[in-house]
Coordinates of C-alpha atoms in Angstrom, one line a residue:
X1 CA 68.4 -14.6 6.4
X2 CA 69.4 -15.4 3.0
X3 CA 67.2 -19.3 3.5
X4 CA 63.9 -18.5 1.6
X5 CA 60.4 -18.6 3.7
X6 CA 57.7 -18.7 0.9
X7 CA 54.0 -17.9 0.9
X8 CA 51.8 -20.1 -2.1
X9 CA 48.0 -19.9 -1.6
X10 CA 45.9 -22.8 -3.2
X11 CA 49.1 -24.7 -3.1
X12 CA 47.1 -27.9 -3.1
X13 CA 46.3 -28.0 -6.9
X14 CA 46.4 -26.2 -10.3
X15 CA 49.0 -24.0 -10.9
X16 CA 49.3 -23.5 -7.1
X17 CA 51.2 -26.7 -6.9
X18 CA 52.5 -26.3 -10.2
X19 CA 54.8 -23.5 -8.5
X20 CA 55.6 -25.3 -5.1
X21 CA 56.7 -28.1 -7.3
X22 CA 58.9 -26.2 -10.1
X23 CA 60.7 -23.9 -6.7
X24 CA 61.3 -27.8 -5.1
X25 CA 62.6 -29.1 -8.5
X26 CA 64.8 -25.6 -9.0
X27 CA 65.9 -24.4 -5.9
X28 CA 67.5 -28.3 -5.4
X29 CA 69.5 -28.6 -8.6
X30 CA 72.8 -27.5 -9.0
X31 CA 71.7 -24.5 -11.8
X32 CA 68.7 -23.3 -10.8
X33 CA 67.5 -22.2 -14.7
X34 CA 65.1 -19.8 -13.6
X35 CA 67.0 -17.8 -11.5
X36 CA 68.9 -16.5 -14.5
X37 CA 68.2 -12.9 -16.3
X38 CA 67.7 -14.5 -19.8
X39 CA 64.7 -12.7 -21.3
X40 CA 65.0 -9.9 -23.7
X41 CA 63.0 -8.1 -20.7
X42 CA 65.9 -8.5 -18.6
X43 CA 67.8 -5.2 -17.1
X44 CA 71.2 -6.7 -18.5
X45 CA 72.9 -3.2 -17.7
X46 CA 72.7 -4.6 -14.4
X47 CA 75.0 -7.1 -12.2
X48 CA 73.6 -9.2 -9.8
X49 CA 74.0 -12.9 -9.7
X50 CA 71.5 -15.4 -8.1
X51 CA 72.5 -17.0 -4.3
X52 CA 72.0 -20.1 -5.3
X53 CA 72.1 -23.2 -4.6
X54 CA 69.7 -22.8 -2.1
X55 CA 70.6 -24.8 1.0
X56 CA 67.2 -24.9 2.6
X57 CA 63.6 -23.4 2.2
X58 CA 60.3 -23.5 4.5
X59 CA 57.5 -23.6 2.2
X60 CA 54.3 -22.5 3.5
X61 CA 51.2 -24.3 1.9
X62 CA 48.4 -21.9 2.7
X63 CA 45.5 -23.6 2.1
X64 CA 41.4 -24.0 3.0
X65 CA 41.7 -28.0 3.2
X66 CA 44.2 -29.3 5.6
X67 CA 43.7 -33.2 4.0
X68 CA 44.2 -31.9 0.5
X69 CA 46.8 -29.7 2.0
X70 CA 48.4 -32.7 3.7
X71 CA 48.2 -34.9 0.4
X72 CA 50.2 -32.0 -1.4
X73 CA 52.7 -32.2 1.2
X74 CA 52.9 -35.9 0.6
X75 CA 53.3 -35.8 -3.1
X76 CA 55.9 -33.0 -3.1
X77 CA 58.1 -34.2 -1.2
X78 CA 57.3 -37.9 -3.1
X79 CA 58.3 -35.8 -6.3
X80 CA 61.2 -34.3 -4.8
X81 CA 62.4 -37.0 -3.9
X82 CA 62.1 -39.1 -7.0
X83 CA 64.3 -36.1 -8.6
X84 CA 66.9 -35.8 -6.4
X85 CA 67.4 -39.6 -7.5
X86 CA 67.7 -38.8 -10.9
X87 CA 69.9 -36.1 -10.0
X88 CA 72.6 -38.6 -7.7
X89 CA 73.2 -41.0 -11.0
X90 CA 75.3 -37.9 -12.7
X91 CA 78.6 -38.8 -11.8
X92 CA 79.4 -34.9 -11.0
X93 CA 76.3 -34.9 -8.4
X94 CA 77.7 -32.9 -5.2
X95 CA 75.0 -34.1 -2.4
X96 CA 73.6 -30.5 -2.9
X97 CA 69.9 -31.4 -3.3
X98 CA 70.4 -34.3 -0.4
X99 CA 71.4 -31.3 1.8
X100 CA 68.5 -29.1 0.4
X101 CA 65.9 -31.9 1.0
X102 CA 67.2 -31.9 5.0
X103 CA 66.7 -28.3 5.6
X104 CA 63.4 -28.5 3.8
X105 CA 60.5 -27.8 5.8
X106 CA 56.7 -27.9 4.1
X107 CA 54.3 -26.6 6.6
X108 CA 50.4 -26.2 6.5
X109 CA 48.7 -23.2 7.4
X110 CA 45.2 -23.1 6.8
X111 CA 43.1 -20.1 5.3
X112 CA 39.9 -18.9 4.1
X113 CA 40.0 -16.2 2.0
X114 CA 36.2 -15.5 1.7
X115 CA 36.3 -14.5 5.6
X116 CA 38.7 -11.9 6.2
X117 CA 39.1 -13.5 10.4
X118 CA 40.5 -16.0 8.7
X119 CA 43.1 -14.1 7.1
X120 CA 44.0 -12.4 10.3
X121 CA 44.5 -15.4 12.3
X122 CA 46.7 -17.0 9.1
X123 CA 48.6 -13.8 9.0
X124 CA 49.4 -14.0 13.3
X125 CA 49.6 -17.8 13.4
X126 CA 52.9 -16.9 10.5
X127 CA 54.0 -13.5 12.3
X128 CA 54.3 -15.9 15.4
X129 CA 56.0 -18.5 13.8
X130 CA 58.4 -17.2 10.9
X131 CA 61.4 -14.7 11.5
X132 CA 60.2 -13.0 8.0
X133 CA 59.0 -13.8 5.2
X134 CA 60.6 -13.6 1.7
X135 CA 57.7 -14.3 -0.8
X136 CA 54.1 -13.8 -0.5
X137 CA 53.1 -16.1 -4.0
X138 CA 49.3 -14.8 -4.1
X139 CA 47.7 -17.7 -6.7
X140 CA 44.4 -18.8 -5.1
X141 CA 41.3 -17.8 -6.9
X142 CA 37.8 -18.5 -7.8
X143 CA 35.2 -18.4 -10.7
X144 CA 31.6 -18.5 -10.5
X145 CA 30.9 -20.9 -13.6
X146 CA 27.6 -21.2 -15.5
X147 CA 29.1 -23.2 -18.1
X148 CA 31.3 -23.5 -20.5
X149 CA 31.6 -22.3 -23.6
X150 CA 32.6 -24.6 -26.3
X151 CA 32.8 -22.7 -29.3
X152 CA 36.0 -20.6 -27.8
X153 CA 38.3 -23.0 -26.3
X154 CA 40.6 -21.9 -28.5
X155 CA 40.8 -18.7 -26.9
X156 CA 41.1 -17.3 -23.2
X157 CA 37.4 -17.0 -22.8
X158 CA 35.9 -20.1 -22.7
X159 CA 33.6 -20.4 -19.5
X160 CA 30.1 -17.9 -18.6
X161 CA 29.5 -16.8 -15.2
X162 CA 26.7 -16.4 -12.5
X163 CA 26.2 -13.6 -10.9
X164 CA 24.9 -12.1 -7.0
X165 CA 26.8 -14.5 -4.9
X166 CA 27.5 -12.6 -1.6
X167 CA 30.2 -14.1 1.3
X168 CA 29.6 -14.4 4.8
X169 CA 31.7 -11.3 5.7
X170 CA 28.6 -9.3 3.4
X171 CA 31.3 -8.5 0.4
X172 CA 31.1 -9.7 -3.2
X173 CA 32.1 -13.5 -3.0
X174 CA 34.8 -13.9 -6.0
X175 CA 35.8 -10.7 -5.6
X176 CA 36.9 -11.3 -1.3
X177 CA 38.3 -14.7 -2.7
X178 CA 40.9 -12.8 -5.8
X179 CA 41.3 -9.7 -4.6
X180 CA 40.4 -8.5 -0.8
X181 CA 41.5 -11.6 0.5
X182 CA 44.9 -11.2 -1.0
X183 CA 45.2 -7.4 -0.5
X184 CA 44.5 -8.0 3.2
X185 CA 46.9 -10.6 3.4
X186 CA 49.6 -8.8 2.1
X187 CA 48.8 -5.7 4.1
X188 CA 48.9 -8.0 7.2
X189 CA 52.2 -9.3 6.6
X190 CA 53.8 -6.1 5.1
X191 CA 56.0 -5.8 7.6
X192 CA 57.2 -9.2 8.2
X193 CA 57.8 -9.1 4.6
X194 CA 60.4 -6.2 5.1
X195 CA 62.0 -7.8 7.7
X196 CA 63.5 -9.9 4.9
X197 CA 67.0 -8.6 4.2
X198 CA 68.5 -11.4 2.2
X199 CA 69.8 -11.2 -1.1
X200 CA 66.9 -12.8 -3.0
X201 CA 64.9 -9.6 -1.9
X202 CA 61.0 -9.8 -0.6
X203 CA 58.2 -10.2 -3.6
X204 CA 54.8 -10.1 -3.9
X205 CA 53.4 -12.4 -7.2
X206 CA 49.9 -11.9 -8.1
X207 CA 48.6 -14.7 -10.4
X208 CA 46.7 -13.1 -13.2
X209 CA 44.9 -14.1 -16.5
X210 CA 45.1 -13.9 -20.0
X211 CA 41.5 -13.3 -19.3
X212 CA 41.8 -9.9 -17.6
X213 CA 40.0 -7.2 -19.7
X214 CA 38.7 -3.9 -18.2
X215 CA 35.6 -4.7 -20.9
X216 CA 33.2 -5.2 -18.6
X217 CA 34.0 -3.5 -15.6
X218 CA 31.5 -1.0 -13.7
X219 CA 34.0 0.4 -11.2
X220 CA 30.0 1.2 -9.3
X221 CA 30.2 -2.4 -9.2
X222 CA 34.0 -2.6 -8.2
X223 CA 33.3 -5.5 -5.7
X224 CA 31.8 -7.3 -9.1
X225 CA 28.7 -9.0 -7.6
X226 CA 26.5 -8.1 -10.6
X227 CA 29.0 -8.5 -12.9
X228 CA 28.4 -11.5 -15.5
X229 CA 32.1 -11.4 -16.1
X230 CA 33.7 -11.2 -12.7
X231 CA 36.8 -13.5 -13.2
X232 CA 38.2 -11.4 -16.2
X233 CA 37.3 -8.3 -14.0
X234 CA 38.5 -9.0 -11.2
X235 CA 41.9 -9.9 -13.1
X236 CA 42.0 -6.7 -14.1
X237 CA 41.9 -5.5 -11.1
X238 CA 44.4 -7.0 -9.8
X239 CA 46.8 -6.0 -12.5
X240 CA 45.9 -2.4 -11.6
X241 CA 46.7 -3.2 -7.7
X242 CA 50.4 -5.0 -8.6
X243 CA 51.1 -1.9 -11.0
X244 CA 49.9 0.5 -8.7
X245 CA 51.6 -1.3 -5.4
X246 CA 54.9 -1.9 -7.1
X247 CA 55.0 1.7 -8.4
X248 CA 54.7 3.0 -4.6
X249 CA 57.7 0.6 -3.3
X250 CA 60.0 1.9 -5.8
X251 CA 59.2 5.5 -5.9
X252 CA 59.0 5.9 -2.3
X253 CA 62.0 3.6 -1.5
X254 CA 64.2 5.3 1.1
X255 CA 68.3 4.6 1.1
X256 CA 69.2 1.3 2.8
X257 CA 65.7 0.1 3.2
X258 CA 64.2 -3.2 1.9
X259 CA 61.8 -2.6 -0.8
X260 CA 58.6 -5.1 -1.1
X261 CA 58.4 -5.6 -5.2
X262 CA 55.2 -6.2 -6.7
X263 CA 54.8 -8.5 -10.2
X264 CA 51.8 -9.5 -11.9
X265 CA 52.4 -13.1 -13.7
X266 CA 49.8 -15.0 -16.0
X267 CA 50.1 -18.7 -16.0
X268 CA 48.5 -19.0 -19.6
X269 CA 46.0 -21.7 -19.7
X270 CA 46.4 -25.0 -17.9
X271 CA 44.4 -28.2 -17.3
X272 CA 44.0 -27.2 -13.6
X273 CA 40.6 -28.3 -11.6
X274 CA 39.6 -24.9 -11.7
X275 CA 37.0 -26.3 -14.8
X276 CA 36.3 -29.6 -13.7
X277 CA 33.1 -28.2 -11.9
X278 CA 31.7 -28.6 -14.7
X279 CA 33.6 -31.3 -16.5
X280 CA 32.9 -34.8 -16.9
X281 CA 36.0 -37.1 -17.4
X282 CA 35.2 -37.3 -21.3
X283 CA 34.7 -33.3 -21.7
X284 CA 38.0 -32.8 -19.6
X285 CA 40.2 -35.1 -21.5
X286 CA 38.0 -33.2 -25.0
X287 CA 39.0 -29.9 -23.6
X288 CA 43.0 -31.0 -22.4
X289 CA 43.0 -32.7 -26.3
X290 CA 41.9 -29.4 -27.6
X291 CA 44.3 -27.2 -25.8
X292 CA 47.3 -29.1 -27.3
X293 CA 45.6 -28.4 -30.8
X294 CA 45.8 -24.9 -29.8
X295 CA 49.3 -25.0 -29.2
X296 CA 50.2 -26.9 -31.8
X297 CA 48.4 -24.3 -34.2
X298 CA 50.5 -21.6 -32.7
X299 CA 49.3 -20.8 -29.3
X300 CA 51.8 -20.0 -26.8
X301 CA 49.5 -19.1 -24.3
X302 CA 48.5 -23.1 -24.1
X303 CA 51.3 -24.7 -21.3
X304 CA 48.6 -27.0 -20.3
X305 CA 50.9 -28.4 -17.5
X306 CA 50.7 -27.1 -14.3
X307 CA 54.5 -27.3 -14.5
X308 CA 55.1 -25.4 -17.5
X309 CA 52.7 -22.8 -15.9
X310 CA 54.4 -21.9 -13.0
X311 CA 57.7 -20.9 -15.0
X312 CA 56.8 -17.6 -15.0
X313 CA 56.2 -17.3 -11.4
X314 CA 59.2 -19.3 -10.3
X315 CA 61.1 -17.2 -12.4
X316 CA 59.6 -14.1 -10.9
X317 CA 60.5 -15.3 -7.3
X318 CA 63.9 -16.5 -7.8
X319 CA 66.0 -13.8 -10.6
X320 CA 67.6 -10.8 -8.7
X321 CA 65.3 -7.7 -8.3
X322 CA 67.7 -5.8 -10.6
X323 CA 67.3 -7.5 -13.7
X324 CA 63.5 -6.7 -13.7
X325 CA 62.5 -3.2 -15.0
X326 CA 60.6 -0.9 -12.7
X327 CA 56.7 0.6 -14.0
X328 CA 57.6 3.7 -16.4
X329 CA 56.0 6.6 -17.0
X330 CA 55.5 7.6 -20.6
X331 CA 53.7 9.9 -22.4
X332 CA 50.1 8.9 -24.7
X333 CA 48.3 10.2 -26.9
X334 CA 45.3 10.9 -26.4
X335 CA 43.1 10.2 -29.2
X336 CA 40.4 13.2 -28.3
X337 CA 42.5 15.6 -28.2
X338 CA 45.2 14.5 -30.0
X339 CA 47.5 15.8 -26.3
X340 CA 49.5 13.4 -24.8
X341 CA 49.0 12.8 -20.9
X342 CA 51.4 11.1 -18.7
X343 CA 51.0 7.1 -18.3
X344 CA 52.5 4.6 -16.2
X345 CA 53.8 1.4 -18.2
X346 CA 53.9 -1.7 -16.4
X347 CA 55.2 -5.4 -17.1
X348 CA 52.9 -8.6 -17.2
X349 CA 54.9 -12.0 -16.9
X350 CA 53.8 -14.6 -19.1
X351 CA 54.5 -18.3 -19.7
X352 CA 54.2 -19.4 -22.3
X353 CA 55.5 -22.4 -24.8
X354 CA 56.5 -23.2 -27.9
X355 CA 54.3 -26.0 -30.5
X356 CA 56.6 -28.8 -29.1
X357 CA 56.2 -27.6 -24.9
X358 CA 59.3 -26.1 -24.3
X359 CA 58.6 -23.1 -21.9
X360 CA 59.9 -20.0 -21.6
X361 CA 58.9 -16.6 -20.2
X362 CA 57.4 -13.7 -22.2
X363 CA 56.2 -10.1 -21.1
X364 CA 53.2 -7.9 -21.9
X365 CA 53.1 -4.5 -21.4
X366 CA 50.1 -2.7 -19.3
X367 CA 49.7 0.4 -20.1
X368 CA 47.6 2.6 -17.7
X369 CA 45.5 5.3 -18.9
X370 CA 43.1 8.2 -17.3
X371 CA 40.4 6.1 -16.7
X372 CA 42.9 3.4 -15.1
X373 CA 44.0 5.7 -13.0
X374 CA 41.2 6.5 -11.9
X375 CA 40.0 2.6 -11.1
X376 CA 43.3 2.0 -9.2
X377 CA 42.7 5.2 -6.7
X378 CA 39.3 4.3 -6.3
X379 CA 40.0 0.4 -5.5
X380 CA 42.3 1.2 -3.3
X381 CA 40.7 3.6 -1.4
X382 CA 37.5 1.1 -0.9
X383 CA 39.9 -1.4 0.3
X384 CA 41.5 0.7 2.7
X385 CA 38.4 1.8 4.0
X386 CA 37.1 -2.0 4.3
X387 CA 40.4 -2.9 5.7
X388 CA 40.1 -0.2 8.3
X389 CA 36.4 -0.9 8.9
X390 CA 37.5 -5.0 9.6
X391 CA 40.4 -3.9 11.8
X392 CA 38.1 -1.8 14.0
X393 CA 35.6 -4.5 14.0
X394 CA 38.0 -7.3 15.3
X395 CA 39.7 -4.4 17.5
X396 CA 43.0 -5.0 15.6
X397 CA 46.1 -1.9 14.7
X398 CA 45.1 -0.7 11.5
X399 CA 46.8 -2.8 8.6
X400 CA 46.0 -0.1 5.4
X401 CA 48.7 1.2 3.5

């Protein structure tokens, strides 16, 4: 129970395999680095320490391509490999990692998240396959680019959107592909994930953005079809659901029960493909040249590897659940009335760099107001309902929370 079975969607690129590669490279070297509480956001009143080494894992590639998935498979294991070499010229190696890369297993599983049939038959085909599983790492996600927008590069928001793009199931198209799709994922495989009992502890990750900004947002148009800045909206969102979700485990955890964390992790910006739609070579290696100016300049947010990116997720899906702080509530003042109302405070993971590369993990704090609130109840209530509706439809047990 304690062998790991982990969940990455859109492994087959980006910051997707960014994190497939970084849990490979950790969970097969003799100190696993980010397994260990060293953050000042870390719970150090606590005492916990990480089950590692790891003697096995079966990483689950969830993907929409099964050749790119299977030339993912290839190269991670092509990139393990070529580390575990380095890592038998120490003259203290142990044959740890050789004994990691035998119980290793990298499967394919295919998925659609733009048609929510496809994310039930992903969900049975693992039910009927895996025991449990331990991590549900939810990273896949779309924007609908326009173009790009030169003159901030140096910030977040570099790219304009298009708008009205509908999905086959009838539901806003980005918004099914970075939110529904996820949410009904994990509500399908809920409880397989708390059959995991092992020490690392079951965890949902839900990759978010620098970018997300409730600026823009209509909750009328919550599933953000007209919306000419969907991808930072729909970021937001999602850092409302992880609050909102991780907020219900831990309040309604009952004595000797697992508990399902949520965290909400930003890989900072990264050279991934998720640009090169509209990116000649030249412009991409301008815009990768440009990023490193950013970071040189000051810019932590700029990792630019895929590597470096995922530090903040690996580190999510590896420390002990103790060490990481629970959402708060706190009291705000309210700038109307000059009252405070109750708030709930929640954690953002960050990675983020140094000028020189080195990576490390920061935090941001989300603080959730009234109107937040209100945005989260709402969301999740039209989910539900959809949920319920697609259940019904496909003549499946309800899957809603």
């Amino acid at each position: 129970m304690d062998r790991p079975i982990i969940i990455v969607t859109g492994a087959n690129s980006g910051v997707g395999f960014g994190i497939c590669h970084r849990l490979l490279v950790q969970l097969s070297s003799n100190r696993c680095e980010d397994a260990y509480p060293k953050y000042p956001f870390h719970n150090f009143l606590a005492s916990a320490d990480p089950q590692l080494p790891c003697e096995g894992l079966t990483l689950i590639l969830a993907c929409r391509s099964r050749q790119r998935a299977e030339a993912a498979k290839s190269q991670l294991y092509s990139l393990l490999d070529k580390h575990i070499s380095q890592l038998r010229k120490s003259p203290r190696y142990d044959g740890r990692a050789d004994k990691f890369r035998q119980n290793l297993v990298i499967a394919i599983h295919l998925i659609d998240l733009a048609c929510v049939r496809s994310v039930f038959d992903f969900a049975d085909e693992v039910i009927q396959t895996y025991p449990y599983i331990s991590h549900l790492i939810c990273n896949a996600g779309v924007v609908c680019f326009a173009k790009i927008d030169w003159s901030s590069l140096l910030a977040p928001k570099y790219f304009l959107q298009s708008t009205g793009r509908i999905s086959e199931d009838g539901l806003g198209w980005l918004w099914q592909c970075n939110i529904f799709g996820h949410y009904v994922l994990f509500r399908a495989l809920e409880p397989h994930l708390a059959k995991y009992t092992g020490s690392m502890g079951a965890r949902v990750l839900w990759l978010s953005s620098q970018e997300a900004t409730s600026e823009f947002y209509d909750p009328k148009d919550w599933q953000l079809i007209n919306d000419d800045h969907s991808y930072q909206s729909s970021k937001y969102q999602l850092n409302l659901l992880a609050l909102r979700l991780d907020q219900e485990a831990t309040e309604h955890r009952q004595p000797g029960m697992p508990v399902v964390r949520h965290f909400s992790v930003l890989p900072g910006i990264a050279g991934t493909n998720i640009a090169s739609a509209l990116l000649g070579r030249f412009t991409a290696v301008c815009m990768i040249v440009t990023f490193y100016i950013a970071r040189w300049l000051g810019s932590p947010y700029h990792p630019i590897s895929a590597f470096k990116a995922a530090i903040s997720a690996v580190h999510l899906a590896l420390v002990p659940l103790v060490y990481l702080p629970a959402v708060e509530r706190v009291e705000k003042p309210d700038a109307s009335t000059k009252a405070s109302e109750p708030a709930e405070v929640g954690t953002l993971y960050v990675s983020q760099t140094d000028r020189w590369g080195t990576e490390y993990v920061g935090t941001m704090k989300f603080v959730e107001s009234r109107a937040e609130d209100a945005h989260v109840k709402e969301l999740l209530a039209n989910c539900d309902s959809l949920l319920e509706t697609f259940c019904a439809a496909q003549g499946r047990k309800s899957a809603s929370g």
